[in-house]
mmCIF file of C-alpha atoms in Angstrom:
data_model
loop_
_atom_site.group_PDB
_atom_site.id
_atom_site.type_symbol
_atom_site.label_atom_id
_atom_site.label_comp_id
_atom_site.label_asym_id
_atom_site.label_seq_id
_atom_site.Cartn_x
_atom_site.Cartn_y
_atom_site.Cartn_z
ATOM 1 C CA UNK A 1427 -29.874 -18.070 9.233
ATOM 2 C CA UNK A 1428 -27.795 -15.465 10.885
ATOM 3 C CA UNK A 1429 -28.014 -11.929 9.533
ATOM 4 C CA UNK A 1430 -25.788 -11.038 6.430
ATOM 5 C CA UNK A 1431 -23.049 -8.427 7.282
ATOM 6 C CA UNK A 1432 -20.657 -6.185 5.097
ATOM 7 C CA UNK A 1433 -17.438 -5.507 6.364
ATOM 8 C CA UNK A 1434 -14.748 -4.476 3.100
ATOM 9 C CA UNK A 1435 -12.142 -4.510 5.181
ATOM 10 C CA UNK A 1436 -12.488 -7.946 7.303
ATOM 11 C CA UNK A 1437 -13.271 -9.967 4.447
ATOM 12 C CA UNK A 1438 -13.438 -9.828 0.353
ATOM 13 C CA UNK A 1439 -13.225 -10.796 -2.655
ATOM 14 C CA UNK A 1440 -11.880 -8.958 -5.960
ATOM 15 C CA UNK A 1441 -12.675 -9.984 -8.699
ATOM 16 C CA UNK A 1442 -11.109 -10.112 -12.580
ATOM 17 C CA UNK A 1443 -12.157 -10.974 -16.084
ATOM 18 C CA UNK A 1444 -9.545 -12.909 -17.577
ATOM 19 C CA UNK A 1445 -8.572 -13.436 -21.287
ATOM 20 C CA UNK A 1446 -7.328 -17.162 -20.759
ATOM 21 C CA UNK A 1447 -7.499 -17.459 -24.812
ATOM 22 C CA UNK A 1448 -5.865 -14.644 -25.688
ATOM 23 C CA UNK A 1449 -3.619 -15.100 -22.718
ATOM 24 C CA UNK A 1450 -2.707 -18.386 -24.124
ATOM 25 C CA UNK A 1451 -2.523 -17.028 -27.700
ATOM 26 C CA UNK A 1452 0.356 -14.514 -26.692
ATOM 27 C CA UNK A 1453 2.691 -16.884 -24.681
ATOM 28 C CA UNK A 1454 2.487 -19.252 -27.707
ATOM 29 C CA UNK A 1455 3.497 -16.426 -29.936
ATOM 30 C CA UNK A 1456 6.360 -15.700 -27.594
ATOM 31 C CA UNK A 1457 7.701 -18.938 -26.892
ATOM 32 C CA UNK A 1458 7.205 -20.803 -30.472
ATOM 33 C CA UNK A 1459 10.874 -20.566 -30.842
ATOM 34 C CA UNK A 1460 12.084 -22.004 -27.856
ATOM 35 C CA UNK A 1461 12.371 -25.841 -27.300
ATOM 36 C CA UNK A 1462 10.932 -26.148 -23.687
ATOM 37 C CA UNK A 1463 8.096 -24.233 -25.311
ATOM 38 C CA UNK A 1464 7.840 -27.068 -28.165
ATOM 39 C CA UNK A 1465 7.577 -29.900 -25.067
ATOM 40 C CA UNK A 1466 4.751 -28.437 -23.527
ATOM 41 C CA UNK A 1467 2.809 -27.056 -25.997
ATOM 42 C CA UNK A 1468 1.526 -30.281 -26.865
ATOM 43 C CA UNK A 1469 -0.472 -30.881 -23.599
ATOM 44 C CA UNK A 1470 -1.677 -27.818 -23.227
ATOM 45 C CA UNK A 1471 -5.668 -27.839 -22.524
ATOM 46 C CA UNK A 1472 -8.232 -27.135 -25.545
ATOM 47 C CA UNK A 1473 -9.819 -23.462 -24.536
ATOM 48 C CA UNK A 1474 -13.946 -23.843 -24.879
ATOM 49 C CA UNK A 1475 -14.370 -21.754 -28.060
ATOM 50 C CA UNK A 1476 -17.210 -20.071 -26.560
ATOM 51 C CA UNK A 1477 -15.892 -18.604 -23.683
ATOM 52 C CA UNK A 1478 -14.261 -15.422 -24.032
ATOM 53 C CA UNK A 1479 -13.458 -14.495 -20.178
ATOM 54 C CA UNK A 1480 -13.044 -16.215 -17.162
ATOM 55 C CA UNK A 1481 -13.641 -14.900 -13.955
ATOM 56 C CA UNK A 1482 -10.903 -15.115 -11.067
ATOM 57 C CA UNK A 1483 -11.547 -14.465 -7.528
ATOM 58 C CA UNK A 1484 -8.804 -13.377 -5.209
ATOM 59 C CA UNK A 1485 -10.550 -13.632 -1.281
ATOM 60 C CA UNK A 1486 -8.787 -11.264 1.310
ATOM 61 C CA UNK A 1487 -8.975 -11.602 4.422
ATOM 62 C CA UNK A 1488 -7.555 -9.060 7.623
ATOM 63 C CA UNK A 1489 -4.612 -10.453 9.021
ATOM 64 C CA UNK A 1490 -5.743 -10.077 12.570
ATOM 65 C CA UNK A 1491 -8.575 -12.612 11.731
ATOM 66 C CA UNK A 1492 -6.671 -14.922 9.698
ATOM 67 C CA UNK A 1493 -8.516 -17.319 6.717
ATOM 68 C CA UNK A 1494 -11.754 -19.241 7.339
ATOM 69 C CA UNK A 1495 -11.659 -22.478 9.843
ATOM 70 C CA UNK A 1496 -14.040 -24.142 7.243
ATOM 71 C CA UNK A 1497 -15.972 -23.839 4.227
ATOM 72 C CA UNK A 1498 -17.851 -20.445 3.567
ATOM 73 C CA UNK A 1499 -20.994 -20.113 1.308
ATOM 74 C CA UNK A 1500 -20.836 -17.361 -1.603
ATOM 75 C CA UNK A 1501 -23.917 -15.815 -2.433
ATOM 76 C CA UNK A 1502 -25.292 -13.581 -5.357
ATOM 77 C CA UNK A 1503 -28.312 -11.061 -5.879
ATOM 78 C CA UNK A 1504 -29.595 -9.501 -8.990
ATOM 79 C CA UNK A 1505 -28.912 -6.372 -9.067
ATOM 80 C CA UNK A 1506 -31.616 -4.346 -8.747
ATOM 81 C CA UNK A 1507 -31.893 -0.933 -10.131
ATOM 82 C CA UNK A 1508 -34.055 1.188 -6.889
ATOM 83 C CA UNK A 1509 -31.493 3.478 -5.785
ATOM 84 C CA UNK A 1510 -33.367 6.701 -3.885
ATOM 85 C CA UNK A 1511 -32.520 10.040 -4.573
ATOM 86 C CA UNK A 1512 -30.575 12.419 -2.260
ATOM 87 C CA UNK A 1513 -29.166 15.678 -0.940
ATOM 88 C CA UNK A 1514 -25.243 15.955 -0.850
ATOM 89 C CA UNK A 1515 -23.361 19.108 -0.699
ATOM 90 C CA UNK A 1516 -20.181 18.638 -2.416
ATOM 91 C CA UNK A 1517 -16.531 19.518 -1.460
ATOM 92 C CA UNK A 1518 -14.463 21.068 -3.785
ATOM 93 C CA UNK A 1519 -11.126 19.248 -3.409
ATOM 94 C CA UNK A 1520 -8.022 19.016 -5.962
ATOM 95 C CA UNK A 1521 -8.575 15.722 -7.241
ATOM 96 C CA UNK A 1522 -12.992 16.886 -7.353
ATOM 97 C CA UNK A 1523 -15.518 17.031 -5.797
ATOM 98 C CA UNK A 1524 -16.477 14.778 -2.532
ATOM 99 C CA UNK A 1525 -19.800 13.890 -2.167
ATOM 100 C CA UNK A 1526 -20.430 12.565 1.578
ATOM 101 C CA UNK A 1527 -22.890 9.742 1.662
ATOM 102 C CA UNK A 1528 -25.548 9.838 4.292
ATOM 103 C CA UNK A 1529 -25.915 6.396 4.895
ATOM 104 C CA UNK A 1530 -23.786 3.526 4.322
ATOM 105 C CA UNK A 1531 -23.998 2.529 0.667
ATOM 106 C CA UNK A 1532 -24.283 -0.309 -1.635
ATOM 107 C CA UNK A 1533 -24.740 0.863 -5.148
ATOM 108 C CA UNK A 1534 -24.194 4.793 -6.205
ATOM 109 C CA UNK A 1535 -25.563 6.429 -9.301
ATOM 110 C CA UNK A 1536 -24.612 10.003 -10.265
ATOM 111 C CA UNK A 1537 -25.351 11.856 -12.736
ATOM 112 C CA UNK A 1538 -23.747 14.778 -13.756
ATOM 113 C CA UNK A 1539 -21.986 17.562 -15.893
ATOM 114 C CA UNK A 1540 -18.639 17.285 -17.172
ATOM 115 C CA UNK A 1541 -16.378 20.313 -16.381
ATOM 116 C CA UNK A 1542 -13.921 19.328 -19.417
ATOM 117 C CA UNK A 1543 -16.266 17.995 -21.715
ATOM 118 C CA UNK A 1544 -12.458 16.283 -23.657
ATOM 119 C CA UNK A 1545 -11.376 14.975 -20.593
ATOM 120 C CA UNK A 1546 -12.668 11.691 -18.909
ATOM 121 C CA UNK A 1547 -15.028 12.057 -16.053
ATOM 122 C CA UNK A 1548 -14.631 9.684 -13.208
ATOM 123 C CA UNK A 1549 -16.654 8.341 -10.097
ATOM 124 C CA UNK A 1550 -14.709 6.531 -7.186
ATOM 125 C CA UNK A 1551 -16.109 5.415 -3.997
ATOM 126 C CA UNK A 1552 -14.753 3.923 -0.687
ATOM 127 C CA UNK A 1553 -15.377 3.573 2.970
ATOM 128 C CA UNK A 1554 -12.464 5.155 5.367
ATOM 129 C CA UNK A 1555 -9.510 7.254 3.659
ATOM 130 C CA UNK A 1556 -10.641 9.297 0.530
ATOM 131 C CA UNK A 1557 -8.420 8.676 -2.549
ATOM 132 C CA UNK A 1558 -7.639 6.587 -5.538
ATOM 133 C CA UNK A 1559 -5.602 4.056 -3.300
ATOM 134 C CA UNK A 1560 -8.392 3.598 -1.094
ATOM 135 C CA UNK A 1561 -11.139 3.114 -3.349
ATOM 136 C CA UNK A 1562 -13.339 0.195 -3.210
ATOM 137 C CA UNK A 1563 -15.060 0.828 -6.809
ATOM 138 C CA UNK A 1564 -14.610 3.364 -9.633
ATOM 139 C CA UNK A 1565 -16.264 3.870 -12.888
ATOM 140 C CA UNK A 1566 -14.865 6.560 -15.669
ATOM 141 C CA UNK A 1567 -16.160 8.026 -18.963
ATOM 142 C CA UNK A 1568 -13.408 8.641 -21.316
ATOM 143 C CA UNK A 1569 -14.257 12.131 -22.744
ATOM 144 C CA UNK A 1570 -17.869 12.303 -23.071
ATOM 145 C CA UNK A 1571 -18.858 15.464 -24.636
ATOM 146 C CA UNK A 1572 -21.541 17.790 -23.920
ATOM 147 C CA UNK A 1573 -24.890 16.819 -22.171
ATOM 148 C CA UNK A 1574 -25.393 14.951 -18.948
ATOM 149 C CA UNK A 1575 -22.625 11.909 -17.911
ATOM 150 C CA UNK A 1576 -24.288 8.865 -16.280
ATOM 151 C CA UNK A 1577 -21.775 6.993 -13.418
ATOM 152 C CA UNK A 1578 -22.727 4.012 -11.397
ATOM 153 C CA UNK A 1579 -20.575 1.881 -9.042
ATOM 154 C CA UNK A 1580 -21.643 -0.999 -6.387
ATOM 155 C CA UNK A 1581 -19.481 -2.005 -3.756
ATOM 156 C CA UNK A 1582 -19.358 -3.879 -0.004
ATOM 157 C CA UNK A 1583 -20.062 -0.334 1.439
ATOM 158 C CA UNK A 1584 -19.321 3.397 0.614
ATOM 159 C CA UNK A 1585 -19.565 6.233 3.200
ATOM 160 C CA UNK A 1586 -17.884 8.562 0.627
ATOM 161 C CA UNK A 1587 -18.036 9.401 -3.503
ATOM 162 C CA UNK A 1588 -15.643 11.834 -5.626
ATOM 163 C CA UNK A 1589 -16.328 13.010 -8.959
ATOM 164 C CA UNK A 1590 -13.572 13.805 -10.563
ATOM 165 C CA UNK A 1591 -14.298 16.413 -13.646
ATOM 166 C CA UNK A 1592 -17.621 16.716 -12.672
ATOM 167 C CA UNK A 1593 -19.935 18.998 -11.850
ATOM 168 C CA UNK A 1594 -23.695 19.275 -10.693
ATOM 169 C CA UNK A 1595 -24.058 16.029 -9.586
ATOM 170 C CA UNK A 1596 -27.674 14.522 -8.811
ATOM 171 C CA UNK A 1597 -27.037 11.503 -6.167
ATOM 172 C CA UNK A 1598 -28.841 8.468 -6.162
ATOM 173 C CA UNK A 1599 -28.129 5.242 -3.746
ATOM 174 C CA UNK A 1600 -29.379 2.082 -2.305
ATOM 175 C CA UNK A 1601 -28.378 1.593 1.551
ATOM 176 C CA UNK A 1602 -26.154 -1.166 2.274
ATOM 177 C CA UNK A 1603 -28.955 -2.691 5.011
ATOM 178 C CA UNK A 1604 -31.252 -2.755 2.211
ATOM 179 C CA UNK A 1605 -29.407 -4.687 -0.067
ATOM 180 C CA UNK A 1606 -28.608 -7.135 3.104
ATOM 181 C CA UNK A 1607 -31.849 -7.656 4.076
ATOM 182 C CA UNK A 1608 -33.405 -8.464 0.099
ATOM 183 C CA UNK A 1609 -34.972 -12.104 0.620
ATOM 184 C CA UNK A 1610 -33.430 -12.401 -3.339
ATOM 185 C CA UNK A 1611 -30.093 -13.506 -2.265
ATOM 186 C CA UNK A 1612 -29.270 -17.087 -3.142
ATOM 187 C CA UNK A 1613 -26.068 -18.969 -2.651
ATOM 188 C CA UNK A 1614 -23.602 -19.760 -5.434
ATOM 189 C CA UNK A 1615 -21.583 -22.233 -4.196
ATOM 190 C CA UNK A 1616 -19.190 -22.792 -1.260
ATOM 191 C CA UNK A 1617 -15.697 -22.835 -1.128
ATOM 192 C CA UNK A 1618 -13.265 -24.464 0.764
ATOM 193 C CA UNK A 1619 -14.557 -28.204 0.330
ATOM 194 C CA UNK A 1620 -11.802 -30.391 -0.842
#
């Protein structure tokens, strides 16, 4: 098998949690008094009662590569929790406080202070450009209160984290090449068969 790479911006996937019930739910609500409404309601699909969300998947690709020439095989891991501790000075900037990442990252775990204690407290994480827009994962605490906040984020690969309304942050990861290498992947299924 050829090795596994991680490369955000060549290829991904996003994913969503989607209502599809309560989706449904509102649109009938909205559109019970209109007569094209009253055609089509009647062959609408029966929603599994036990299912609450759905998940979408949205795969992006670069441009300059274009889509796949054939089917691709999705895999999965479980995640594991064996992030290692370690050493960042921090950056004040205005939107925090930037916390370089020594090695290219998978999952990141910090724990910290809040500097507002009413405010939220936020942790975002990306690979090139710092900044919401160029975030690959973010987690947030709305107002948490005194005592220690908890964060944790995985993504396709961080080289950078800011904590925004934190302060004293203690860094754990888990390096991107470790979670490529883990024998524990197994594949999901493949997409792009007709």
């Amino acid at each position: 098998m050829a090795p596994r790479i991680a490369r955000p911006y060549w290829f991904r996937a996003t994913g969503a949690a989607i209502p599809w019930r309560a989706v449904l739910e509102d649109q009938a609500a909205r559109g019970a008094g209109f007569p094209a409404w009253n055609k089509v309601a009647g062959d609408l699909p029966q929603l599994d009662d036990r299912r609450e969300t759905d998940l979408a998947l949205r795969w992006q690709c670069r441009p300059s590569l274009g889509v796949p020439f054939g089917p691709f095989t999705v895999w999965r891991r479980p995640a594991k929790g064996r992030p290692q501790e370690i050493r960042v000075t921090p950056e004040q900037r205005s939107e925090g406080l930037l916390l370089r990442l020594p090695e290219l990252s998978s999952a990141v775990t910090v724990t910290c202070e809040a500097v507002d204690p009413a405010a939220p407290v936020a942790l975002l994480v990306g690979y090139g450009s710092i900044g919401l827009a160029e975030a690959l994962a973010a987690h947030a605490v709305p107002a948490p209160g005194p005592g220690p906040v908890g964060l944790g984020v995985r993504c396709s690969g961080a080289w950078w984290a800011l904590l925004v309304n934190g302060r004293s942050p203690q860094v754990r990861i888990e390096i991107l090449a470790d979670t490529l290498a883990d024998p524990a992947w197994e594949p999901v299924e493949i997409v792009g068969l007709p």
